[in-house]
Coordinates of C-alpha atoms (C1' of nucleotides) in Angstrom, one line a residue:
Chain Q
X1 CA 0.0 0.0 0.0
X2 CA 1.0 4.0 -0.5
X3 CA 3.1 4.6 2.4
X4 CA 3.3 8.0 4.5
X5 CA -0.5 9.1 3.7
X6 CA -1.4 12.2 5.7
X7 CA -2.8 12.8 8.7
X8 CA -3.2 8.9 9.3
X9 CA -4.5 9.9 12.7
X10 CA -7.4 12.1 11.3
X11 CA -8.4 9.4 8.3
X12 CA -8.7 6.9 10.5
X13 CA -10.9 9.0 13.1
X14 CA -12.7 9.9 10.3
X15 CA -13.3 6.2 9.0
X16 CA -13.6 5.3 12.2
X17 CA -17.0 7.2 12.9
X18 CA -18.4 6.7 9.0
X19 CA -18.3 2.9 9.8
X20 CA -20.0 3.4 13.3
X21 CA -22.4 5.5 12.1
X22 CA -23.1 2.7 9.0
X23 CA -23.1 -0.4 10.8
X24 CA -22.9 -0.1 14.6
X25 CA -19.8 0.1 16.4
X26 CA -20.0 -3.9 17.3
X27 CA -20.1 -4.7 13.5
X28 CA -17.0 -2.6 12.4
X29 CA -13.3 -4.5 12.6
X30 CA -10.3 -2.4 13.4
X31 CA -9.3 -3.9 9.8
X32 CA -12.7 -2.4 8.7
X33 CA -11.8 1.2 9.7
X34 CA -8.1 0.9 8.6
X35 CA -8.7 -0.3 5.1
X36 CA -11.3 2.9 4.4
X37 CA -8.4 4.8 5.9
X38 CA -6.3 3.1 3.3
X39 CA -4.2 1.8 6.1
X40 CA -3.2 -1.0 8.2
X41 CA -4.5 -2.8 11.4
X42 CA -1.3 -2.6 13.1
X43 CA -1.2 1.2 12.2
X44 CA -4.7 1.7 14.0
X45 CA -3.0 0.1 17.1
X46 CA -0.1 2.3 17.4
X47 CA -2.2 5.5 17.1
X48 CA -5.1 4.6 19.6
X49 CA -4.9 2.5 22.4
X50 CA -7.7 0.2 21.6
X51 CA -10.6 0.4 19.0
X52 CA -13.0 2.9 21.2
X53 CA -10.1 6.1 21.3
X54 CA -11.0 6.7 17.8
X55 CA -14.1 8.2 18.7
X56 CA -12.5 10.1 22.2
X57 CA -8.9 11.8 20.9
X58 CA -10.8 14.9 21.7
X59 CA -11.0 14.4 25.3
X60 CA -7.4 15.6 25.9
X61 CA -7.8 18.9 24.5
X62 CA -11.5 19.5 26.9
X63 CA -9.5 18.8 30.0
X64 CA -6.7 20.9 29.5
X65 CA -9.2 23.9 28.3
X66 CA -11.3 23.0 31.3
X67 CA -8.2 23.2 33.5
X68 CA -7.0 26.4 32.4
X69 CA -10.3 28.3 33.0
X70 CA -10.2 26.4 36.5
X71 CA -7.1 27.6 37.4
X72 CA -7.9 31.5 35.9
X73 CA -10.6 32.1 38.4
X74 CA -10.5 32.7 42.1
X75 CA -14.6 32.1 42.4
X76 CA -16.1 29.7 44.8
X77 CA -15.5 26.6 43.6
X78 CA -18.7 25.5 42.5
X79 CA -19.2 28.7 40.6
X80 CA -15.4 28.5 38.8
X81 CA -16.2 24.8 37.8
X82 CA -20.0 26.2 36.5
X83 CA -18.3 29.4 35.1
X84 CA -15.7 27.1 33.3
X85 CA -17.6 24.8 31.9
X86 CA -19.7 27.4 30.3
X87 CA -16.4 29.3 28.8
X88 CA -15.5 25.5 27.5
X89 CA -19.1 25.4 26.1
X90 CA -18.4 28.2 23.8
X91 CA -15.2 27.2 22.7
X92 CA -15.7 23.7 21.6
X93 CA -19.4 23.0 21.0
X94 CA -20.1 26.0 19.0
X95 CA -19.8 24.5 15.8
X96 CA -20.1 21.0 14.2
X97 CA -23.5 20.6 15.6
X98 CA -24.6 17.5 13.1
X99 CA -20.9 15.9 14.0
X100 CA -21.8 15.9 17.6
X101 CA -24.9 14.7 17.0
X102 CA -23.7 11.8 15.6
X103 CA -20.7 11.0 17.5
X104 CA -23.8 11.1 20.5
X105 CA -26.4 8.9 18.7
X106 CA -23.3 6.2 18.1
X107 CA -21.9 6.7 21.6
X108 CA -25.8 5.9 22.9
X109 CA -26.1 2.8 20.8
X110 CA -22.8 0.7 22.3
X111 CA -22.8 -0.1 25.8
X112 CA -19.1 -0.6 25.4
X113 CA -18.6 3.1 24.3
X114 CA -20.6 4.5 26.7
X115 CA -18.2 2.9 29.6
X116 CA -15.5 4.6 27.6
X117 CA -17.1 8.0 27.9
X118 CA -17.9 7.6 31.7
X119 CA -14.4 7.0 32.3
X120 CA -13.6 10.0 30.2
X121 CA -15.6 12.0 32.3
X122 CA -14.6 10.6 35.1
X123 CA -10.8 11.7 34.9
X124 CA -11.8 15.1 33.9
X125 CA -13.7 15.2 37.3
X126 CA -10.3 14.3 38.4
X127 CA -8.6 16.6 36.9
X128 CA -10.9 19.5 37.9
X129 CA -10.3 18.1 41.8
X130 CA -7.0 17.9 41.4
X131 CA -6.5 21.8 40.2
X132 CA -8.9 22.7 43.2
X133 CA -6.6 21.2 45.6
X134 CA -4.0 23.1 44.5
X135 CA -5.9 26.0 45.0
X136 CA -5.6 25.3 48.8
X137 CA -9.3 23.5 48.6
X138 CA -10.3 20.6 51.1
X139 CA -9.8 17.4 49.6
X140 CA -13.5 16.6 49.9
X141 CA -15.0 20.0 49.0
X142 CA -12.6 19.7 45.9
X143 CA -13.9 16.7 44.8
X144 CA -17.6 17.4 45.5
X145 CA -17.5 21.0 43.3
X146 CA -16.0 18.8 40.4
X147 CA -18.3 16.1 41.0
X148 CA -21.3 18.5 40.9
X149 CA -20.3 20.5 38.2
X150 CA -19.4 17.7 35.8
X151 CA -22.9 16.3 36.5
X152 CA -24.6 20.1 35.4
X153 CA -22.9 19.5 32.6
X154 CA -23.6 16.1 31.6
X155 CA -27.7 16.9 32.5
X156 CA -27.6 20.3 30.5
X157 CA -25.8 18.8 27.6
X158 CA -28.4 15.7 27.3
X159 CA -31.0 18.6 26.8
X160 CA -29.0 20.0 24.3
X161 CA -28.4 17.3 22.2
X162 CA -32.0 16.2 22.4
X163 CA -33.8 17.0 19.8
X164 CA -36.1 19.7 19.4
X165 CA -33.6 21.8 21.8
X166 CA -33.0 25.2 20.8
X167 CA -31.2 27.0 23.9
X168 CA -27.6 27.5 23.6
X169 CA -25.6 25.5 26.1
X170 CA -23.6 27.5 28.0
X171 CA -27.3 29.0 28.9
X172 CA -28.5 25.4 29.7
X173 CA -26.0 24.6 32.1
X174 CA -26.3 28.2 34.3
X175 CA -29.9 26.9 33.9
X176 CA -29.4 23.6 35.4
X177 CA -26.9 25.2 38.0
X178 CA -29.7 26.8 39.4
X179 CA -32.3 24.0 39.5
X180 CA -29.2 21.8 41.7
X181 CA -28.9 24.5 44.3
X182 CA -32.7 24.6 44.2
X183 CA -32.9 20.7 44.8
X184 CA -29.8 20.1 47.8
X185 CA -30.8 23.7 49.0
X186 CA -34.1 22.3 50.1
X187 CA -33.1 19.4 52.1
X188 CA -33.6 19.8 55.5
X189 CA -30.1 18.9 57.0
X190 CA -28.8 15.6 59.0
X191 CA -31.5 13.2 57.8
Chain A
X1 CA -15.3 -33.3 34.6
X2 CA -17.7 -34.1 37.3
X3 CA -21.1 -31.8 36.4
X4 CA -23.7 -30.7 38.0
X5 CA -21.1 -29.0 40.7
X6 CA -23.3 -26.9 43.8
X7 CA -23.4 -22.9 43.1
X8 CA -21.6 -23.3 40.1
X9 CA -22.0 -19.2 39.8
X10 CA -21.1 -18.7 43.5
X11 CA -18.0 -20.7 42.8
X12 CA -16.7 -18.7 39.7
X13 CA -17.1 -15.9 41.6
X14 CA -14.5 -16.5 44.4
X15 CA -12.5 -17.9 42.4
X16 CA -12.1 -14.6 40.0
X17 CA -12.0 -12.8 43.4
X18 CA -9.2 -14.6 44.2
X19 CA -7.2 -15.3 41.4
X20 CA -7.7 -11.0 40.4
X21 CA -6.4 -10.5 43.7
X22 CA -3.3 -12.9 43.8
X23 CA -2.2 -11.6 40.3
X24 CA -4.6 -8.9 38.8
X25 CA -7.3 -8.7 36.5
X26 CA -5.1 -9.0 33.4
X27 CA -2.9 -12.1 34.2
X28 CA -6.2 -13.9 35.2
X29 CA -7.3 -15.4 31.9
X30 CA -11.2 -17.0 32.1
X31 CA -9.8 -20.5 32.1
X32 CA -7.7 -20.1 34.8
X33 CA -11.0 -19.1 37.0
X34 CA -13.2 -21.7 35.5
X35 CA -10.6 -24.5 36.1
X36 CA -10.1 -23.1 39.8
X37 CA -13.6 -23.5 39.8
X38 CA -13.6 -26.7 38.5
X39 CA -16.3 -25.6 35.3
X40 CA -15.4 -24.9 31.6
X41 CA -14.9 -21.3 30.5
X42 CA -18.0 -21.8 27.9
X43 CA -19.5 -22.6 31.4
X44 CA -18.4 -19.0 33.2
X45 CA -19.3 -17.3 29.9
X46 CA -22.9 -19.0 30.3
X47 CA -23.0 -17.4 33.5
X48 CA -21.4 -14.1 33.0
X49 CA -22.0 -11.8 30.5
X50 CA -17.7 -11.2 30.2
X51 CA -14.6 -11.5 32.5
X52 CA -15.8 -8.6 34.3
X53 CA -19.1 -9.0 35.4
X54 CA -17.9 -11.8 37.7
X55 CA -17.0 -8.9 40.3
X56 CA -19.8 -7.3 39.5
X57 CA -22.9 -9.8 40.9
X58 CA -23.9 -7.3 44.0
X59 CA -25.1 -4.3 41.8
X60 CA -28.8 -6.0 40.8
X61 CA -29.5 -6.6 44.5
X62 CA -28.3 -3.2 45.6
X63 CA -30.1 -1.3 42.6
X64 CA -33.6 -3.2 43.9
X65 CA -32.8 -2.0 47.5
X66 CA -32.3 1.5 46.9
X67 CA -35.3 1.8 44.3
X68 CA -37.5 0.7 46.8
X69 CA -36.1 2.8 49.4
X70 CA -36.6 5.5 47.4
X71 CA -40.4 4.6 47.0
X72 CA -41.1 4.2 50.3
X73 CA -40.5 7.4 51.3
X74 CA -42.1 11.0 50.3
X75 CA -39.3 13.1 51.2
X76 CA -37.8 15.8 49.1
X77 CA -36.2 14.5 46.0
X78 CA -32.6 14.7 47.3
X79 CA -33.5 14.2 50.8
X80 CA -35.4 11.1 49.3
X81 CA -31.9 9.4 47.6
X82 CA -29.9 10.5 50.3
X83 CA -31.7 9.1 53.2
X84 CA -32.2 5.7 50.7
X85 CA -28.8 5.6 50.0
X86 CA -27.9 5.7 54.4
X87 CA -30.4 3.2 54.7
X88 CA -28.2 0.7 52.1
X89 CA -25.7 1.1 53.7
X90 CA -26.8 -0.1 56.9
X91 CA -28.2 -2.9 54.9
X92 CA -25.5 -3.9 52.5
X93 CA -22.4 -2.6 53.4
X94 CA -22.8 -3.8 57.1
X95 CA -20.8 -6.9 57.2
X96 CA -17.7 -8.3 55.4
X97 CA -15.4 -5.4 55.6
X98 CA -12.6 -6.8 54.7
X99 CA -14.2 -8.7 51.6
X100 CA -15.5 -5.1 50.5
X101 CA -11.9 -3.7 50.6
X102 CA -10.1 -6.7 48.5
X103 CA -12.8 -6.3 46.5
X104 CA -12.4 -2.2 45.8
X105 CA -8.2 -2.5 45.6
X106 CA -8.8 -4.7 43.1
X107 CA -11.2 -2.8 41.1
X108 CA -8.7 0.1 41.9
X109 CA -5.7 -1.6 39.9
X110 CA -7.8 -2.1 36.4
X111 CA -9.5 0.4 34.7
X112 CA -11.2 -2.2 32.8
X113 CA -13.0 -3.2 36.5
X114 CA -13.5 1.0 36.9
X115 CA -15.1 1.5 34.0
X116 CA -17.5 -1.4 34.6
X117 CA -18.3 0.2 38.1
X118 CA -18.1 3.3 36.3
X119 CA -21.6 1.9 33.8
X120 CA -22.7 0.2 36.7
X121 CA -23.5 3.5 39.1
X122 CA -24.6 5.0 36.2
X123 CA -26.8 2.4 35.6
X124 CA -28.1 2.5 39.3
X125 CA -28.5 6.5 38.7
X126 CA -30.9 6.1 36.1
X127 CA -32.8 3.7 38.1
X128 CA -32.9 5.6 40.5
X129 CA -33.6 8.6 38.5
X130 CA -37.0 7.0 36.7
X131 CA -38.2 5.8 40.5
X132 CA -38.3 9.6 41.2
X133 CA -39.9 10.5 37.7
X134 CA -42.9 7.7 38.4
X135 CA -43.7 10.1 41.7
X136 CA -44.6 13.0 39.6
X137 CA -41.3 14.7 39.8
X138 CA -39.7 16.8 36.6
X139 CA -37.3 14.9 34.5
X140 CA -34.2 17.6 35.2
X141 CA -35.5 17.4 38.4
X142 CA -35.2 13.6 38.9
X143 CA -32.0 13.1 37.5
X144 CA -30.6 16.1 39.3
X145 CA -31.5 14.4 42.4
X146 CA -30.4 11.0 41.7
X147 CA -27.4 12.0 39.9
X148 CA -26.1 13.9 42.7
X149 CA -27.0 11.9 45.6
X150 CA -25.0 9.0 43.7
X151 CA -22.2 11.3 43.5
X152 CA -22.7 12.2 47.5
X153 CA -22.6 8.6 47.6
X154 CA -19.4 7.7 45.9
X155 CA -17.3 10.2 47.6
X156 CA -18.8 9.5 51.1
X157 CA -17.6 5.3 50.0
X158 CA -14.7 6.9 48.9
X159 CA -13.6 7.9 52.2
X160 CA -15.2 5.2 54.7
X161 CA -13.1 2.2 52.5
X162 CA -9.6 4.5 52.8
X163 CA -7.2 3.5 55.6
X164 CA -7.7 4.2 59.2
X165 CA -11.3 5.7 58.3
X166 CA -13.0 4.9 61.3
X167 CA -16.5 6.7 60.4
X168 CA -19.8 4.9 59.4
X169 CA -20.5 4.7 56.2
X170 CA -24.6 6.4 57.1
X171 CA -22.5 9.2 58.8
X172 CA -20.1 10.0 55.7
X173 CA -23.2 10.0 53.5
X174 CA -25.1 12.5 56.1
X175 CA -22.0 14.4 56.5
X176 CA -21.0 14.8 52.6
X177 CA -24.3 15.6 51.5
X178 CA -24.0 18.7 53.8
X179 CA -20.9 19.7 52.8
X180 CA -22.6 19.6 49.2
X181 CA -25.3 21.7 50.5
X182 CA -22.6 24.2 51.7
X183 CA -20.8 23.9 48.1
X184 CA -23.6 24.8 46.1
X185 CA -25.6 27.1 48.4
X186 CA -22.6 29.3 48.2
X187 CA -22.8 30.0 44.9
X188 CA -24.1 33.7 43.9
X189 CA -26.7 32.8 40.7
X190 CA -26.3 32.9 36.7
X191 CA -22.3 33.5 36.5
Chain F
dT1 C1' 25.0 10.5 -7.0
dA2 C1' 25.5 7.2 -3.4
dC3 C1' 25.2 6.2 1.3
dG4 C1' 23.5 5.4 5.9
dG5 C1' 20.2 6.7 9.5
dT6 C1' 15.6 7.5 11.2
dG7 C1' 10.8 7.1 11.8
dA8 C1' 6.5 5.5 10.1
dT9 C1' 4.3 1.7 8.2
dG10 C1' 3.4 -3.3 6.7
dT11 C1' 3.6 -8.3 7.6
dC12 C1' 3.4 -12.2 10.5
dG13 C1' 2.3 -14.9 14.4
dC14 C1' 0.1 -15.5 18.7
dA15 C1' -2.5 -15.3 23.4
dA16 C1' -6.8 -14.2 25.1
dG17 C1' -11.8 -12.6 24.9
dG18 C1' -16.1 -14.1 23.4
dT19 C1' -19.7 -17.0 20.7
dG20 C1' -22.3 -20.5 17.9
dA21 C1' -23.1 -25.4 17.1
dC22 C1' -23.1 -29.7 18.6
dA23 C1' -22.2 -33.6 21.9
dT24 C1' -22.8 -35.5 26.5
dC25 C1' -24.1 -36.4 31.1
dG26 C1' -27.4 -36.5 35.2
dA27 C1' -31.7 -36.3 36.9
dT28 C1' -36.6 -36.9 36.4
dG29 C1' -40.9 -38.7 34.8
dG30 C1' -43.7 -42.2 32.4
Chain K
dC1 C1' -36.3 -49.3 30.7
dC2 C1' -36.6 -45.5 28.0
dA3 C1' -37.5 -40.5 26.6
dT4 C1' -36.8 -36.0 27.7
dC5 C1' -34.7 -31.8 29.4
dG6 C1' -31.5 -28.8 31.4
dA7 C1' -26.8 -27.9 32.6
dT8 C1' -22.3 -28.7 31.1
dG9 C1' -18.2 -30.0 28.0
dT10 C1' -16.0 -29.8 23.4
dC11 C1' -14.7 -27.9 19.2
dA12 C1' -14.2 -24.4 15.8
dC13 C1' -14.1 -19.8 14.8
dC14 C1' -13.6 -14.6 14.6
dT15 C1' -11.9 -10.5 16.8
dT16 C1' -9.0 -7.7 19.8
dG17 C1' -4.6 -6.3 20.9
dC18 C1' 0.4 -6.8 20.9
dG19 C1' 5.5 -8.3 20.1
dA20 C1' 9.0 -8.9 16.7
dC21 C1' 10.8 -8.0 12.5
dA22 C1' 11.0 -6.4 7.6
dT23 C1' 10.4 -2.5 4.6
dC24 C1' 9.8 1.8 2.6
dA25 C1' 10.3 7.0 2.1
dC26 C1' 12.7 10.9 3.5
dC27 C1' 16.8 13.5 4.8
dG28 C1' 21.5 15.0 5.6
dT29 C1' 26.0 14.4 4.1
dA30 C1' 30.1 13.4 1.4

DNA sequence: TACGGTGATGTCGCAAGGTGACATCGATGG
DNA sequence: CCATCGATGTCACCTTGCGACATCACCGTA
């Protein structure tokens, strides 16, 4: 085969997600998505760990973003995780609407993918505790403001990819902010 | 072999307790746990839906204690989860310390096993989360509640299975979940 | 132009996960 | 004594993922 094709890495997302989107996630081979890219398996492997990264590499990139606005903000911490996840909101959900869409209906369809994405979001949490820490934060508070937040996000972003939605998302998650605080606010203390 | 062997599921499950925690999840292959068992690995596969479910045996029991726990009680919607998730762990995570923290190092060392546990909280979420919808409640609503008290949940187990923790597990939940209160309360409105 | 190095890719083989199809055994009922 | 049925064993197979090695393009240098 032609040797030194570019961006291998982007074909073979690409291929990656047309295949997905065709037949199901479970139905494509790693020597399915390679051959579209024109490609070998072996090549897949040394790009991605295993067969799901192809549909995460941009994971990396939303936790150092989220990071950074974590870090540039002396708020409480539930409001600079809020305020953050709104300035990443902007940033990198903008555009590409459709491509999201998709990448979410094939992620919903696969069990398998969908663990992949909880642990995804999981070690962003972790991040986002991690950088509260160092901001002098209880180990426990830290956690809980990146715990919280990260689940804001998650419920206001399943309203936005819903269909029908027409709010923007950095207004859904203030939205849903505000319903949590309603919610724990009202609980009437040491059960 | 001999067939018809007692428990043949009980039996594949200690043995993949013990085998993951004498050499990990990844040097355990399916046949060694089926032949400690004394069963075929068709036989484990018949019984398990993969390698990993066999840790993973608990989580139907504990999602139909908590649903009903949540039922029985017309609480709040957070006050609801949280005093159900206090009350399951009086029930459930009573007895067997020691099994309880084999069983949590080991998930610790694979992120296979996390992300499993990962699918399977989420899973008890959303259970949780359409228990609160069948009482009338709002969908954000719902899944605000259960989402969070499951995260009130995990941190609260996170810190009763650490070392020298000598706290009940009902306290930690009481305890987080006001420190949650605290977190979120504090923050000023729409950033 | 020739030469050697370097890095990305292809080729091959293999252990393990996971599954379908079929055989086999034990118990149970007639 | 035989038929049946459900649980298990056996076999074959595909796929994932990886180690080891070969191969090609490119690049600097003489």
């Amino acid at each position: 085969m032609a040797r030194w094709q570019p961006d291998a890495r982007g074909r073979l997302e690409a291929a990656a997600l047309e295949l997905f989107g065709e037949r199901g996630f479970d139905q494509t081979t790693v020597t399915d998505i390679a051959a579209r890219a024109g490609l070998d398996k072996r090549t897949f492997y040394r790009l991605f760990g295993d067969k799901r990264e192809a549909l995460f590499s941009g994971s990396g990139h939303l936790e150092e973003i989220l990071v950074r606005a974590v870090t540039d903000t002396d708020a409480d911490p539930f409001e600079a995780v809020i305020t953050a996840f709104r300035r990443v909101a902007q940033v990198m959900f903008a555009d590409r609407l459709d491509l999201i869409r998709v990448r979410h209906s094939i992620i919903e369809a696969s069990p398998e993918l969908q663990e992949r994405e909880l642990r995804k979001i999981g070690s962003l949490a972790a991040a986002v505790a991690t950088t509260l820490r160092a901001k002098g934060l209880h180990e426990t508070t830290a956690t809980l403001a990146a715990e919280s937040g990260i689940t804001v996000f998650r419920v206001a972003y399943a309203r936005w990819v819903a269909p029908g939605s027409d709010a923007s998302l950095a207004d859904l998650i203030a939205e849903t902010a505000t319903e949590l605080r309603t919610i724990v606010s009202a609980w009437g203390g040491r059960g």
